[in-house]
Coordinates of C-alpha atoms and ligand atoms in Angstrom, one line a residue:
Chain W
X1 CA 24.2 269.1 21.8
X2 CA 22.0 266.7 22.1
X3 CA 19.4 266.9 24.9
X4 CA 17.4 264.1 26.7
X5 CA 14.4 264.6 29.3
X6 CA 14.7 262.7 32.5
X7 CA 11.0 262.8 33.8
X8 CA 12.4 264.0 37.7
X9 CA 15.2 266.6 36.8
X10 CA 13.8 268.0 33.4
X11 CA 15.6 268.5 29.8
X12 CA 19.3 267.9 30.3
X13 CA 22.3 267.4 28.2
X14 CA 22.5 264.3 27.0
X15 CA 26.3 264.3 28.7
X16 CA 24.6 264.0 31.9
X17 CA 23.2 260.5 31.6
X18 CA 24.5 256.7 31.1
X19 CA 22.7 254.5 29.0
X20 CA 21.9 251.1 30.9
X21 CA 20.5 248.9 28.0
X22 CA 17.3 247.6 27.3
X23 CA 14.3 246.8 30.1
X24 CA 14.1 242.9 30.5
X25 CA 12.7 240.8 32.7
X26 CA 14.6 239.0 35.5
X27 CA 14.2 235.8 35.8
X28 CA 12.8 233.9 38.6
X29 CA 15.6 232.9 41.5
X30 CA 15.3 229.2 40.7
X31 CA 15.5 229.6 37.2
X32 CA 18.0 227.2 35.2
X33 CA 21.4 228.3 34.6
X34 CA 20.5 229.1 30.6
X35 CA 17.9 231.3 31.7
X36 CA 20.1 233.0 33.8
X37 CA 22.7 233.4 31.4
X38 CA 20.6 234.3 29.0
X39 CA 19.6 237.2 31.3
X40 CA 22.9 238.4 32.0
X41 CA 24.2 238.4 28.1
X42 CA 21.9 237.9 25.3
X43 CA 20.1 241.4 23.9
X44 CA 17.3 241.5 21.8
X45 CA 19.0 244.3 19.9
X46 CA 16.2 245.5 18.1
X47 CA 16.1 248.3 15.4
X48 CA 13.2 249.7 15.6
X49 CA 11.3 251.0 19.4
X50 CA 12.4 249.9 22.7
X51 CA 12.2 249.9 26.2
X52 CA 15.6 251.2 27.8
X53 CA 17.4 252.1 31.2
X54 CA 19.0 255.6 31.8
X55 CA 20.6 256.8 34.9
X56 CA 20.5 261.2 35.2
X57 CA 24.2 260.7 37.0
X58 CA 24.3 263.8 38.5
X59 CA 21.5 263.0 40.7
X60 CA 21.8 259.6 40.6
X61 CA 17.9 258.9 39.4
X62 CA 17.5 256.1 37.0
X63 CA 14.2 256.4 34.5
X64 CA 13.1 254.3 31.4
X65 CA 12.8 255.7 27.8
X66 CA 11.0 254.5 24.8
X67 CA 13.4 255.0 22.1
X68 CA 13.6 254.3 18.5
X69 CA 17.3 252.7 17.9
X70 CA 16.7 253.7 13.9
X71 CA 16.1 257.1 14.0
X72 CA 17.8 257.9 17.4
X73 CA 14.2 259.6 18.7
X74 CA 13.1 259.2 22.4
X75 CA 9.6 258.8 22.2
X76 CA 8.6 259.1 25.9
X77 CA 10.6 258.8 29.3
X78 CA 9.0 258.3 32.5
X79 CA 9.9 256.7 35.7
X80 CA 10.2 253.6 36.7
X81 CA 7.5 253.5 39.1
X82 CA 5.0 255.2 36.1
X83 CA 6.3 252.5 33.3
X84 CA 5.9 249.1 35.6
X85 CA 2.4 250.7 36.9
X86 CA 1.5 251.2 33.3
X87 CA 3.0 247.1 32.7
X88 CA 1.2 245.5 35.4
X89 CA -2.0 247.5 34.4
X90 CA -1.9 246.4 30.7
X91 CA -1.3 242.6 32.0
X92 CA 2.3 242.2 30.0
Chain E
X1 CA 56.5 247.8 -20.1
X2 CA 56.2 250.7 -22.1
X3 CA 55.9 249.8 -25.4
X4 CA 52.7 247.8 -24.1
X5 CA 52.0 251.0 -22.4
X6 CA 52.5 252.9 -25.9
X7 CA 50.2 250.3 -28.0
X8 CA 47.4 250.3 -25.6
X9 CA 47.6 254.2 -25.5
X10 CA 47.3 254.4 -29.2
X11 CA 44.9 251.9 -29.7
X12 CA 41.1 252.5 -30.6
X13 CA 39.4 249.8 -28.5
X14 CA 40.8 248.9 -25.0
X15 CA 39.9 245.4 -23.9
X16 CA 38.3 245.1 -21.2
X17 CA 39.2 243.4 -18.4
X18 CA 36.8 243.5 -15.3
X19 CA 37.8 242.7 -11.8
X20 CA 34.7 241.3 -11.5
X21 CA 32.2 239.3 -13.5
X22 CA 29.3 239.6 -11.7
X23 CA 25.9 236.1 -12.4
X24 CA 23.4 238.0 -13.9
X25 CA 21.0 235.5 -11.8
X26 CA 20.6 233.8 -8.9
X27 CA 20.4 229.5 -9.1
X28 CA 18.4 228.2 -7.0
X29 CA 20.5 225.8 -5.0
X30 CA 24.3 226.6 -3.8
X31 CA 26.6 224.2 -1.7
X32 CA 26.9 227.6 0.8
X33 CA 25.2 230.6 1.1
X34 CA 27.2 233.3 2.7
X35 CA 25.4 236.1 3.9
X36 CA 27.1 239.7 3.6
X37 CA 29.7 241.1 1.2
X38 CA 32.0 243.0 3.5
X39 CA 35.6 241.4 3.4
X40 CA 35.1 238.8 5.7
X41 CA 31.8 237.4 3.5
X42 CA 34.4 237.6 0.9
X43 CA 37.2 235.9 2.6
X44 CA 35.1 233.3 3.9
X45 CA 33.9 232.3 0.1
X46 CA 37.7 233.0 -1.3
X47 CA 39.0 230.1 1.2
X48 CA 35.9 227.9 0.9
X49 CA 37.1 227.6 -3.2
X50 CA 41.0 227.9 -2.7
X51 CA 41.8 226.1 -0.4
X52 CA 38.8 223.4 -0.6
X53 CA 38.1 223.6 -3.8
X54 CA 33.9 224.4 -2.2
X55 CA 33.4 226.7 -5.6
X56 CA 29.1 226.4 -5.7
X57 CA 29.0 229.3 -3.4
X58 CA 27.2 232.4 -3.4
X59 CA 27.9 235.8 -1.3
X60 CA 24.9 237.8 -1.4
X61 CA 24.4 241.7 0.0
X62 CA 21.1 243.9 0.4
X63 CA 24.1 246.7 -0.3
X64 CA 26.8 247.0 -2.6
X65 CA 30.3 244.9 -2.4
X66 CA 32.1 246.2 0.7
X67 CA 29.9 249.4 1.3
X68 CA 29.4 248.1 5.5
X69 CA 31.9 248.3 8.1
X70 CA 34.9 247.1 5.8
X71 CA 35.1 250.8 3.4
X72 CA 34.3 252.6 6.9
X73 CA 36.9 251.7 9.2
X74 CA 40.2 253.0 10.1
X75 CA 42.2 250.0 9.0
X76 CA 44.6 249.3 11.7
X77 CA 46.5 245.9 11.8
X78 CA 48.0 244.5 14.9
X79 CA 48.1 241.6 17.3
X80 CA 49.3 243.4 20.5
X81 CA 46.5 242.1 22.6
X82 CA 46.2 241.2 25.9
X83 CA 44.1 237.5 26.6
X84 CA 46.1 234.4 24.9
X85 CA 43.3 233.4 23.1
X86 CA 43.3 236.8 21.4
X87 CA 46.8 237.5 20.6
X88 CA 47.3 234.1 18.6
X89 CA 44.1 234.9 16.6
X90 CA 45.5 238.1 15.6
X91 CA 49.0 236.6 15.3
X92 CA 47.9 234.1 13.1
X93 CA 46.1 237.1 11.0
X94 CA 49.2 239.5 10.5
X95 CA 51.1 236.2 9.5
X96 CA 48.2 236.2 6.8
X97 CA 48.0 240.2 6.2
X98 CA 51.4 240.1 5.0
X99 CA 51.2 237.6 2.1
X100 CA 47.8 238.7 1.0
X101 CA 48.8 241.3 -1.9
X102 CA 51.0 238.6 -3.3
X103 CA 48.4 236.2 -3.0
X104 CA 45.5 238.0 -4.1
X105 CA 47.2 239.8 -7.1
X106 CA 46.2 243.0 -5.5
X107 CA 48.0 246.1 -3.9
X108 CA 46.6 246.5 -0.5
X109 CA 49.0 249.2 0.1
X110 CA 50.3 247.2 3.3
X111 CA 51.8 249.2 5.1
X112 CA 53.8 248.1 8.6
X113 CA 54.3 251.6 10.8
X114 CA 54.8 250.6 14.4
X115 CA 51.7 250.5 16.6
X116 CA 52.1 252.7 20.0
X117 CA 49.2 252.6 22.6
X118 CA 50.6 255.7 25.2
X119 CA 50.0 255.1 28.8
X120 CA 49.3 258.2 31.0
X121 CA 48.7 256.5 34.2
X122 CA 50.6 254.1 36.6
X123 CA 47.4 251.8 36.1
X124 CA 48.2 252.2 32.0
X125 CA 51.8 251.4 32.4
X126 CA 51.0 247.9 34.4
X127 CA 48.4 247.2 32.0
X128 CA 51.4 247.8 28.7
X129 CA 53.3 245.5 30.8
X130 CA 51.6 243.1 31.0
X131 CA 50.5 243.3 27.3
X132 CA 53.7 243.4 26.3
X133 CA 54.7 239.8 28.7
X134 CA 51.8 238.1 27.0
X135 CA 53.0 239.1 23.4
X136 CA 56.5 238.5 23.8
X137 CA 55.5 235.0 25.0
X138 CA 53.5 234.0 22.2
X139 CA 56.3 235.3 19.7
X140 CA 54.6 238.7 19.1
X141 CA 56.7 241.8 18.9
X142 CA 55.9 243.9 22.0
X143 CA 57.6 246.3 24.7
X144 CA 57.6 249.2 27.1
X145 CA 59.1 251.9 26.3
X146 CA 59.3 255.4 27.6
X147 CA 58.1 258.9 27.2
X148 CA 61.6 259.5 25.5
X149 CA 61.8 256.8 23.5
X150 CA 58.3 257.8 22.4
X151 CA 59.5 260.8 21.2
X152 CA 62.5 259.5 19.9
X153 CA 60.7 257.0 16.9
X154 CA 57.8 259.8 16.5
X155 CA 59.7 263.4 17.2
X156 CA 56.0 264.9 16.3
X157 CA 54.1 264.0 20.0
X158 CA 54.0 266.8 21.8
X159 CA 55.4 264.7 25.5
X160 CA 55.7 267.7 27.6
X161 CA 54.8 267.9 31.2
X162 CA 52.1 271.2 30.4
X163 CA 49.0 268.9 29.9
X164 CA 46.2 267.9 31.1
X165 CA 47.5 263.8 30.7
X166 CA 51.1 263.7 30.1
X167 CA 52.6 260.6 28.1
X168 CA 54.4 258.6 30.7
X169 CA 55.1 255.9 28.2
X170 CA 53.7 253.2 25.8
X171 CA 53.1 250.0 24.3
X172 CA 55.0 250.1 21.3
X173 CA 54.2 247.2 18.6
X174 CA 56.8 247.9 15.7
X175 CA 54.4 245.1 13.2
X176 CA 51.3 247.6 13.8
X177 CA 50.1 248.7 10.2
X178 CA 47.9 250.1 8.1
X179 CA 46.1 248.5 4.5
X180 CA 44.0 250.2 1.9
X181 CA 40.7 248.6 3.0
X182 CA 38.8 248.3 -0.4
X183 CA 41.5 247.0 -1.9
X184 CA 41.3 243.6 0.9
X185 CA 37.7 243.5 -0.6
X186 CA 38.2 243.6 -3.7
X187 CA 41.4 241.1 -3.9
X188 CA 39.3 238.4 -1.9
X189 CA 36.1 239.4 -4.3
X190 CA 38.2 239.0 -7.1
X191 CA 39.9 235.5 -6.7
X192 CA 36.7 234.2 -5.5
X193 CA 34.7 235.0 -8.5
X194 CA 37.6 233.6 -10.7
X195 CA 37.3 230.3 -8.5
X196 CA 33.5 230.3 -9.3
X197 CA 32.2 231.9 -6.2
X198 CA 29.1 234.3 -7.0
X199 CA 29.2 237.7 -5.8
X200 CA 25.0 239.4 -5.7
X201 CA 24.7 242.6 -4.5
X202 CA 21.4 244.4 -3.9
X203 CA 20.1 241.2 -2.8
X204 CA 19.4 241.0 0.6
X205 CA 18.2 238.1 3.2
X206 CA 14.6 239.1 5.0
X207 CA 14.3 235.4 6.1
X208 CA 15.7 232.3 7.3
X209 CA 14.5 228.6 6.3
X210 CA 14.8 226.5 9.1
X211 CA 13.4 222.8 8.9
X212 CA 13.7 220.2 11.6
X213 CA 16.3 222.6 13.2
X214 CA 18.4 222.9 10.1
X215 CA 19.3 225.9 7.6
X216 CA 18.1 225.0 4.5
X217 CA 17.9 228.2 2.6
X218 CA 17.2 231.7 2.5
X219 CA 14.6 234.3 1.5
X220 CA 16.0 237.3 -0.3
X221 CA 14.4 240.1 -2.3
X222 CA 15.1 238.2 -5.6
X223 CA 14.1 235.0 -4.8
X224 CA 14.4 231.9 -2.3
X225 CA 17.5 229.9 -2.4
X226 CA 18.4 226.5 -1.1
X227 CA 21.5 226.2 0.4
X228 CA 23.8 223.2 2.3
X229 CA 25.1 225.7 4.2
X230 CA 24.6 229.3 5.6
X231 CA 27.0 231.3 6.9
X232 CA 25.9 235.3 8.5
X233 CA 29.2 237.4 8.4
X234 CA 26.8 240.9 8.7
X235 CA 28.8 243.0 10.6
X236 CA 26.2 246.1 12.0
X237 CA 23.2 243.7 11.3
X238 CA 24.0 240.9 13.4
X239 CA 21.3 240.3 15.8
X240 CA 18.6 241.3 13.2
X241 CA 20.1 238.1 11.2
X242 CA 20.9 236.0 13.6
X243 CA 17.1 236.8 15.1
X244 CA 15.8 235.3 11.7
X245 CA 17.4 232.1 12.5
X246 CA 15.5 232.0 15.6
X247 CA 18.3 233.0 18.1
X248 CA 19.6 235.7 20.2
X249 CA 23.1 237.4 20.8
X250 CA 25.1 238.8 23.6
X251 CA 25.5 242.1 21.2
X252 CA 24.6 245.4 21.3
X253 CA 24.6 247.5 18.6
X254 CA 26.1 250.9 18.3
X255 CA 27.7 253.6 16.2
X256 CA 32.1 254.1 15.9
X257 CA 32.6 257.5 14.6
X258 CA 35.7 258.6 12.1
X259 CA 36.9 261.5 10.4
X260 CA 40.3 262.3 8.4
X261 CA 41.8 265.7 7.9
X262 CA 42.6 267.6 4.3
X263 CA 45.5 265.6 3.2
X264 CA 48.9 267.0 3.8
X265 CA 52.9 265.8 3.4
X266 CA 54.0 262.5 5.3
X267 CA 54.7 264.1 8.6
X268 CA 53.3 261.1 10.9
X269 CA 54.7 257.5 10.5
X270 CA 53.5 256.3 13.2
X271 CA 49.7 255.0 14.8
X272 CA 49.2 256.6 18.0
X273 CA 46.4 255.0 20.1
X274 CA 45.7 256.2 23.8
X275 CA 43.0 253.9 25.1
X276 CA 42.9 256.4 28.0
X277 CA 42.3 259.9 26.1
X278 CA 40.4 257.9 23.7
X279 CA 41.9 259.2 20.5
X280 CA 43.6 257.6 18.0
X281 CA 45.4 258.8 14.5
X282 CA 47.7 257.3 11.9
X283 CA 48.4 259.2 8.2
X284 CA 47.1 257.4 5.0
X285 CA 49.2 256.8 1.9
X286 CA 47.1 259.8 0.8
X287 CA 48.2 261.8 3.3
X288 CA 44.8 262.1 5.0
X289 CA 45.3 261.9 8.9
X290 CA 42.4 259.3 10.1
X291 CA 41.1 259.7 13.4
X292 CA 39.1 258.1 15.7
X293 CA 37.9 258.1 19.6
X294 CA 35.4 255.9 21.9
X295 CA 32.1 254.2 20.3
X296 CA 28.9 256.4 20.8
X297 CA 27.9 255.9 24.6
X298 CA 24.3 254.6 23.7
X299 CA 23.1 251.7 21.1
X300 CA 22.0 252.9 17.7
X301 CA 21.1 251.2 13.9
X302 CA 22.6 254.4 12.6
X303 CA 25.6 256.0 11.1
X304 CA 24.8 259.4 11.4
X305 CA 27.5 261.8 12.8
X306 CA 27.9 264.1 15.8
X307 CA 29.7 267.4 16.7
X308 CA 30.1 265.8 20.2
X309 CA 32.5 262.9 18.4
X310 CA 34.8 265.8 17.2
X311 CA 34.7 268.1 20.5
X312 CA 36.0 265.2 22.7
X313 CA 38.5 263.6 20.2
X314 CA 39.9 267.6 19.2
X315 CA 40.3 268.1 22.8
X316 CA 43.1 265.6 23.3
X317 CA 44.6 265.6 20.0
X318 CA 45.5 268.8 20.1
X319 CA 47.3 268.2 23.4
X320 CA 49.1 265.3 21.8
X321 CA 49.8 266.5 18.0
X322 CA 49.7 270.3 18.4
X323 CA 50.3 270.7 14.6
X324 CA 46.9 269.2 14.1
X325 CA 45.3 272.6 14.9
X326 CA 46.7 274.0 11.1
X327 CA 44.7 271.2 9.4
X328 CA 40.7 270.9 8.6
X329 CA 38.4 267.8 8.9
X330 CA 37.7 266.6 5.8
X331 CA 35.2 264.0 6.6
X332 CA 33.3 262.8 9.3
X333 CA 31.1 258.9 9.3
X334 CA 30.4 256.4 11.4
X335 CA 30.0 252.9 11.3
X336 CA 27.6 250.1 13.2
X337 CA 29.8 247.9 15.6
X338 CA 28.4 244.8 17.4
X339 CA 30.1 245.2 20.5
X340 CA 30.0 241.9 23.1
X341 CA 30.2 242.1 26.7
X342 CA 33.9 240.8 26.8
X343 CA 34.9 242.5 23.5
X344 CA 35.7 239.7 21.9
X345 CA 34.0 238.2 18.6
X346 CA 31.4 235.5 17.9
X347 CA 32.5 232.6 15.8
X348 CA 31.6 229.0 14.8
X349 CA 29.0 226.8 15.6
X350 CA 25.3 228.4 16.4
X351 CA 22.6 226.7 17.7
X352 CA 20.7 225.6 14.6
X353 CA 22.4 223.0 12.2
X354 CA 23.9 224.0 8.8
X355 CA 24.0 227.7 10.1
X356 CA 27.5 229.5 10.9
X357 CA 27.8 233.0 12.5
X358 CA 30.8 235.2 12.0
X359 CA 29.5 238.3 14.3
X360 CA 30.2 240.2 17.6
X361 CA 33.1 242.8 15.5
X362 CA 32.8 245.6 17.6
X363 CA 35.6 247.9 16.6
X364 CA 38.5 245.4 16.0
X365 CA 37.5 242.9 13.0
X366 CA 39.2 244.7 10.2
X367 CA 42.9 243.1 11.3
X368 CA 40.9 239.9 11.9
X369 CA 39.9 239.2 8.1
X370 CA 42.1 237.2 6.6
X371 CA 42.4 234.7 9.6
X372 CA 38.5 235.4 10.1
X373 CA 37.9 234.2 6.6
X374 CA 40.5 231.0 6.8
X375 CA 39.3 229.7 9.3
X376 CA 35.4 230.2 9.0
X377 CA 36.2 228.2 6.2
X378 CA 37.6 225.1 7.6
X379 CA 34.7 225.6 10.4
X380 CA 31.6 225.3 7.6
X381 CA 33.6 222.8 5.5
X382 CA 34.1 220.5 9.2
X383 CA 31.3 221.4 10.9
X384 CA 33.5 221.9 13.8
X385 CA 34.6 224.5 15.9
X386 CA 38.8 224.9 14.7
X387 CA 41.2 225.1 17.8
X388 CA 41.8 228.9 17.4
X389 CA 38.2 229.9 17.0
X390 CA 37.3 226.9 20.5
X391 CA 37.5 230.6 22.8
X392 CA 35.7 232.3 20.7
X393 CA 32.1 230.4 20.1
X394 CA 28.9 231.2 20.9
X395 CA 28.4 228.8 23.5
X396 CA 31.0 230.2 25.8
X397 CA 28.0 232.6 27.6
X398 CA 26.5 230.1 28.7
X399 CA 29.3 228.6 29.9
X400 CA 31.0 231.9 31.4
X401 CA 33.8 230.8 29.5
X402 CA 34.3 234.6 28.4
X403 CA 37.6 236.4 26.2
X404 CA 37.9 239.5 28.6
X405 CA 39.8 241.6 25.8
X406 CA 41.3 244.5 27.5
X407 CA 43.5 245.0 24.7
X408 CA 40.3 245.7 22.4
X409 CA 38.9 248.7 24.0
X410 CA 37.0 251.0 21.6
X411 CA 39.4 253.3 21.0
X412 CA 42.3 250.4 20.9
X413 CA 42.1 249.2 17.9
Ligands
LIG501 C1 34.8 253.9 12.2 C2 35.3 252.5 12.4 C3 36.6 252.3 12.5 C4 37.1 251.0 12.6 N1 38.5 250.8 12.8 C5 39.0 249.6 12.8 C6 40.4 249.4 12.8 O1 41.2 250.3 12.8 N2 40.9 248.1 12.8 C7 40.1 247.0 12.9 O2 40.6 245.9 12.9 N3 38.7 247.2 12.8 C8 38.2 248.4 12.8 N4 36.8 248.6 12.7 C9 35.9 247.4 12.7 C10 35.8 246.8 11.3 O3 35.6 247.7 10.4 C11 34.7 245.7 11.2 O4 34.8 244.9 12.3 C12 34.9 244.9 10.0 O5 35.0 245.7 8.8 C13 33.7 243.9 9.8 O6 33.7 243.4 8.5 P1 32.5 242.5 7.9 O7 32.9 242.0 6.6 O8 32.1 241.6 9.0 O9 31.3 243.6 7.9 P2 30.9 244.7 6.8 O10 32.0 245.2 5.9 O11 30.0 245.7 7.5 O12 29.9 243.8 5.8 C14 28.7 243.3 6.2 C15 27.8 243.4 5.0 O13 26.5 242.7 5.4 C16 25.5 243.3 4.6 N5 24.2 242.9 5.2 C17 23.7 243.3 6.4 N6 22.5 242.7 6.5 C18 22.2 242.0 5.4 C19 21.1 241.2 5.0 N7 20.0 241.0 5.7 N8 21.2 240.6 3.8 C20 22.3 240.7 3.0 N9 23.4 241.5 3.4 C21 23.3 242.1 4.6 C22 25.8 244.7 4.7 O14 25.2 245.4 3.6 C23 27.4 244.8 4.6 O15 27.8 245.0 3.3 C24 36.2 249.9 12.6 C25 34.9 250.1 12.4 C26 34.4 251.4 12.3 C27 32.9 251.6 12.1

């Protein structure tokens, strides 16, 4: 069984969670409609490492993990508050 | 003919006589270039040359002929789906499906067993209803029937009231079949090459040319070619090919797992499908019984396998076939299916001139490769979207003109 970390509630079976796709970034409220659309349906799909969304159902506590699509290994998870700290700080 | 039989048996040399005849190399220039050699690649080039005569055409694979998503899946055929749109594609491709071993000179083993998707729920039961409305109107065999009947036309479903999701009914599609999946490959490979068409394996696409917004050619690990036009029919690597051309997809990639038993006597006719339980099983000509469930619940560039795949599907199937507890697994894969947010596919027109997609497969493409390949055809050869394929472009997210499939959940296939 496969078993994933969530940075509040600890190692847990992988059962437990819901994948919620890739971080992006929303766009601004006045956006155009194709940058709107493009927020709600295109994916950058990568294979390789990416930013994604999980949600620790149970206790309801959604977290990001760094995750290599290739060869299925979560690199890091920490929450949310931690990874858009550590975005700001590094001017992304 | 057996004193042919006799001759060739007692002769010294046997001539040869490949399916194939592979180009030993690559020209530089080809009227289209299609990228990907699973059976839509293939179909795409076969209709290009017969039935416009485009022959200066060149399918080209990083893999071998066929080795993606087309020699991995569990080769249902049906058009029992539940949007308009979707049910005259698929229509449109069974008409296809069952001319194509005549017409290819191949046997694909076609094989028509009656298609049944159970209901366990009230919710279920509206939803085969309504399936079954839409179908019937658009000439497609479809109906309700009930846990007896069920029973009735497959006497092996266990229907009993003693489980955890009795059968309450189904949607039973009698034109629901099965086809030997290499053998769809091979045919379309086959009368292509004949035509002209070149088949190159091992040669993949890492790059795009794009000048002044039109495809001009491609880069591949043998070489740049020049092409008038480019078509992407990459199954599992959609969005990595498409991102080349410079744009993005509404796709996600992830992993639809299979297995199939030891192989044992024809005891099951029929292909079962609960969308609900997630499980579905039909028996091959080799008596094999091929099983699958739900997608993997998380996006992956993998086909790796997982116990988790078997405990969930086991579960139920032993609740529905109880004989299935005498038999082994045999083998276990998975495939890479580009799933889209209203599980329907991407076709047509792209964004960038001279450049065709043939993407978004998920689960369900398989049954879709002959129409998939006629009319991709006539799209390159126009440079038009064709009526059937107007629901089914690109464009329609950004439009929020989408297909919502309901009939082509992961497990319905
Ligand atoms: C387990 C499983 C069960 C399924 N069951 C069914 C079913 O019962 N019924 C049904 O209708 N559908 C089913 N499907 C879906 C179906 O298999 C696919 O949608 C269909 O085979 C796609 O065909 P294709 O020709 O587009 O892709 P593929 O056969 O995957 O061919 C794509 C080819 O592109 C090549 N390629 C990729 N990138 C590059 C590159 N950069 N350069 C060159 N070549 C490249 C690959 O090597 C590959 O050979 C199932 C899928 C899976 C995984």
């Amino acid at each position: 069984m496969k078993i994933l970390t969530c940075p509040v509630n600890g190692p847990r079976n992988i059962t437990e969670f819901v994948w919620g796709g890739e971080v992006k970034a929303m766009p601004d409220a006045a956006a155009s409609d194709d940058a709107w659309t493009g927020y709600l349906f295109l994916e950058t799909n990568l294979a390789g490492e990416i930013d994604e969304w999980w949600l620790h159902a149970p206790t309801n506590t959604w977290f990001i993990a760094r995750r290599n699509t290739v060869t299925d290994t979560v690199l890091e998870t920490m929450t949310v508050d931690a990874y858009f700290a550590r975005r700001s700080g590094s001017a992304t | 003919m057996p004193f042919a039989l006799l001759k060739y048996g007692l002769a010294k040399e046997h001539p040869e006589d490949p399916h194939f005849r592979w180009a030993p190399e690559l020209k530089s220039t080809y009227d289209v270039v299609v990228i990907g050699a699973g059976g839509h690649g293939l179909a795409i080039a076969y209709y290009l040359a017969a039935r416009h005569g485009i022959t200066n055409v060149c399918v080209l694979d990083k893999g071998w002929l066929a080795g993606g998503n087309t020699a991995r899946n569990t080769t249902i055929i049906r058009a029992n789906y539940l949007t308009p749109e979707g049910v005259k594609f698929y229509k449109e491709s069974v008409d296809l499906w069952r001319g194509l071993s005549n017409q290819l000179d191949i046997n694909m083993m076609y094989s028509e067993r009656g298609h049944f998707t159970l209901a366990h729920t009230d919710a279920a039961m509206r939803t085969a209803r309504w399936r079954a409305e839409v179908n019937k109107h658009l000439g497609v065999k479809s109906e309700v029937i009930d846990a007896d009947e069920v029973k009735r036309l497959c006497p092996t479903i266990n229907i009993s009231d003693d489980v955890r999701y009795p059968v309450l009914g189904a949607l039973y599609h009698p034109p629901g079949a099965i086809a030997r999946h290499d053998a769809v490959a091979w045919g379309y490979a086959k009368e292509a090459i004949k035509r002209g068409v070149e088949v190159h394996t091992q040669t993949g696409v890492n790059k795009i040319l794009i000048e002044n917004g039109r495809a001009v050619g491609v880069e591949t690990n043998r070489g740049t070619i020049r092409a008038g036009k480019i078509v992407q029919a990459v199954a599992g690597s959609s969005s990595e090919v498409a991102r080349m051309a410079g744009f993005l997809l509404p796709i996600r990639t992830i992993p639809l797992q299979a297995c199939v038993s030891e192989p044992v006597k024809p005891i099951l006719d029929q292909i079962i499908v609960s969308g609900s339980l997630h499980v579905y099983i039909s028996q091959s000509a080799r008596g094999e019984m091929v099983m699958g469930g739900a997608t993997d619940p998380y996006g992956l560039y993998s086909t790796r396998s997982t116990l988790d795949f078997k405990e969930s599907l086991m579960a139920h199937m032993l609740e529905l076939f109880p004989f299935m507890g005498e038999l082994k697994v045999l083998r276990q894969w998975a495939g890479m299916a580009d799933m889209t947010p209203d599980f329907s596919p991407v076709m047509g027109l792209t964004p960038v001139q001279n450049y065709y997609i043939d993407a978004g497969w998920g689960t369900w493409g398989f049954k879709a490769t002959p129409v998939c390949g006629a009319r991709m055809a006539e799209c390159i050869v126009d440079d038009r979207q064709p009526e059937l394929l107007k629901p089914f472009a690109l464009d329609r997210f950004r439009t929020f003109d989408l297909v919502g499939e309901k009939g082509a959940a992961s497990v319905g296939h």
